[in-house]
Amino acid sequence: MLPSLSVLSIYENRLNGTIPETIGNPSDLKHLDVGFNSLEEVVSEAHFLNLSKSQHLDLSYNSLTSQFPSYWMPPFNLASLHLGFCDMGPRFPKWLVGQTFLNFISQLNILNLANNNFSGEIPSSIGSLSWLEALALHSNSLYGKLPPS
């Protein structure tokens, strides 16, 4: 891949298949947007190993599931994370709502988890995202109380 690339925006195409694990190469990639395609895959930590400089990640509107070990620590400190319409449910991925994730996403201001077939209560850890300006959780099967901030 292009070694000086800092933005990769290939959203809203007719791409299908899987996301290569080398998507994070080059390591200077700050903006990755592959949303609105027909990508299908189990996304694992290998996809994110070199994304330490990423600020924006959009995988929305693809058929993705996540598979991360419970001890996984994201290598990035994102400002925006878009995973809407990825069918990742029925449970919130542990890496997404665990304390490890919250420690590394201290600057997150946009979180889109809409229409993922999540069910259950909204994780209380979401209330700890102090920089959050926009939260999309619509079109899931959530119940209970809103977490305090």
C-alpha positions as CSV (number, residue, x, y, z in Angstrom):
1,M,0.0,0.0,0.0
2,L,1.0,3.6,-0.4
3,P,3.6,4.3,2.4
4,S,2.7,8.0,2.9
5,L,-1.1,7.5,2.9
6,S,-2.8,9.3,5.9
7,V,-6.4,9.1,4.5
8,L,-8.1,6.1,2.9
9,S,-11.7,6.8,2.0
10,I,-13.3,4.1,-0.1
11,Y,-16.8,4.4,1.3
12,E,-20.0,4.1,-0.7
13,N,-18.8,1.8,-3.4
14,R,-19.7,-1.8,-4.3
15,L,-16.7,-3.4,-2.6
16,N,-17.3,-6.9,-1.4
17,G,-15.3,-9.7,0.2
18,T,-13.1,-9.2,3.2
19,I,-11.0,-6.4,4.7
20,P,-7.3,-7.3,4.4
21,E,-5.5,-7.4,7.7
22,T,-2.9,-5.1,6.1
23,I,-5.5,-2.3,5.9
24,G,-3.5,-0.5,8.7
25,N,-0.4,-0.3,6.5
26,P,0.9,2.4,6.2
27,S,1.1,3.1,9.9
28,D,0.5,6.9,9.3
29,L,-3.1,6.2,8.4
30,K,-5.3,8.7,10.4
31,H,-8.6,8.4,8.6
32,L,-10.0,5.0,7.4
33,D,-13.5,5.0,5.9
34,V,-14.7,1.8,4.3
35,G,-18.4,2.3,5.1
36,F,-21.4,1.7,2.9
37,N,-19.9,-1.3,1.0
38,S,-20.7,-5.0,1.1
39,L,-17.8,-6.2,3.1
40,E,-18.3,-9.4,5.2
41,E,-15.8,-10.5,7.8
42,V,-14.8,-11.3,11.3
43,V,-12.8,-8.3,12.3
44,S,-10.0,-9.0,14.8
45,E,-7.1,-7.2,16.5
46,A,-4.9,-8.0,13.5
47,H,-6.9,-5.5,11.5
48,F,-6.0,-2.7,13.9
49,L,-2.4,-3.4,14.9
50,N,-0.8,-0.6,12.9
51,L,-3.6,2.0,13.3
52,S,-2.0,3.7,16.3
53,K,-2.3,7.2,14.7
54,S,-5.9,6.7,13.6
55,Q,-8.4,9.4,14.6
56,H,-11.4,8.4,12.5
57,L,-12.6,4.8,11.8
58,D,-15.8,4.1,9.8
59,L,-16.7,0.5,9.1
60,S,-20.5,1.2,9.1
61,Y,-23.0,-0.4,6.7
62,N,-21.0,-3.6,6.2
63,S,-21.7,-7.1,7.6
64,L,-19.0,-7.4,10.2
65,T,-18.6,-9.2,13.4
66,S,-15.9,-8.5,15.9
67,Q,-13.6,-11.1,17.6
68,F,-11.1,-9.7,20.1
69,P,-9.6,-11.2,23.2
70,S,-10.9,-9.7,26.4
71,Y,-7.4,-8.4,27.3
72,W,-7.1,-6.5,23.9
73,M,-6.1,-2.8,24.2
74,P,-6.9,-0.7,21.1
75,P,-3.7,0.9,19.7
76,F,-5.5,4.1,18.8
77,N,-7.2,7.1,20.4
78,L,-10.0,7.9,18.0
79,A,-12.1,11.0,17.8
80,S,-14.9,9.2,15.9
81,L,-15.9,5.6,15.6
82,H,-18.7,4.5,13.2
83,L,-19.8,0.9,13.4
84,G,-23.5,1.5,12.7
85,F,-25.5,-1.1,10.7
86,C,-22.8,-3.8,11.0
87,D,-24.9,-6.5,12.7
88,M,-22.5,-7.0,15.5
89,G,-25.0,-8.1,18.2
90,P,-26.6,-9.4,20.2
91,R,-24.1,-8.4,22.8
92,F,-21.9,-5.3,22.9
93,P,-18.4,-6.4,22.1
94,K,-16.3,-6.5,25.3
95,W,-13.5,-4.5,23.7
96,L,-15.9,-1.7,23.0
97,V,-17.4,-1.2,26.4
98,G,-14.7,-2.5,28.7
99,Q,-12.5,-0.3,30.9
100,T,-9.5,-1.1,28.6
101,F,-11.3,0.5,25.7
102,L,-12.4,3.5,27.7
103,N,-8.8,4.2,28.9
104,F,-7.6,4.4,25.3
105,I,-10.5,6.3,23.8
106,S,-10.3,9.4,26.0
107,Q,-10.9,11.8,23.1
108,L,-13.9,10.0,21.4
109,N,-16.6,12.5,20.5
110,I,-18.6,10.5,18.0
111,L,-19.8,6.9,18.6
112,N,-22.2,5.3,16.2
113,L,-23.4,1.8,17.2
114,A,-26.9,2.1,15.6
115,N,-28.7,-0.9,14.2
116,N,-26.4,-3.6,15.3
117,N,-29.0,-6.0,16.8
118,F,-27.6,-5.3,20.3
119,S,-29.9,-6.4,23.1
120,G,-29.8,-5.8,26.8
121,E,-29.0,-2.8,28.9
122,I,-26.8,0.1,27.7
123,P,-23.4,-0.6,29.2
124,S,-22.8,1.8,32.1
125,S,-19.3,2.4,30.8
126,I,-20.7,4.5,27.9
127,G,-21.5,7.2,30.5
128,S,-17.8,7.6,31.2
129,L,-17.0,8.9,27.7
130,S,-16.5,12.5,28.9
131,W,-15.7,13.9,25.4
132,L,-18.7,12.3,23.7
133,E,-20.8,14.8,21.6
134,A,-22.8,12.3,19.5
135,L,-24.0,8.9,20.5
136,A,-26.1,6.8,18.1
137,L,-27.6,3.6,19.6
138,H,-31.0,3.7,17.8
139,S,-32.6,0.6,16.1
140,N,-31.2,-1.9,18.6
141,S,-33.2,-3.8,21.3
142,L,-31.9,-1.9,24.4
143,Y,-33.7,-1.5,27.7
144,G,-33.2,-0.2,31.2
145,K,-31.9,3.1,32.3
146,L,-29.6,5.6,30.6
147,P,-26.1,5.4,32.2
148,P,-25.1,8.4,34.3
149,S,-22.4,10.6,32.9
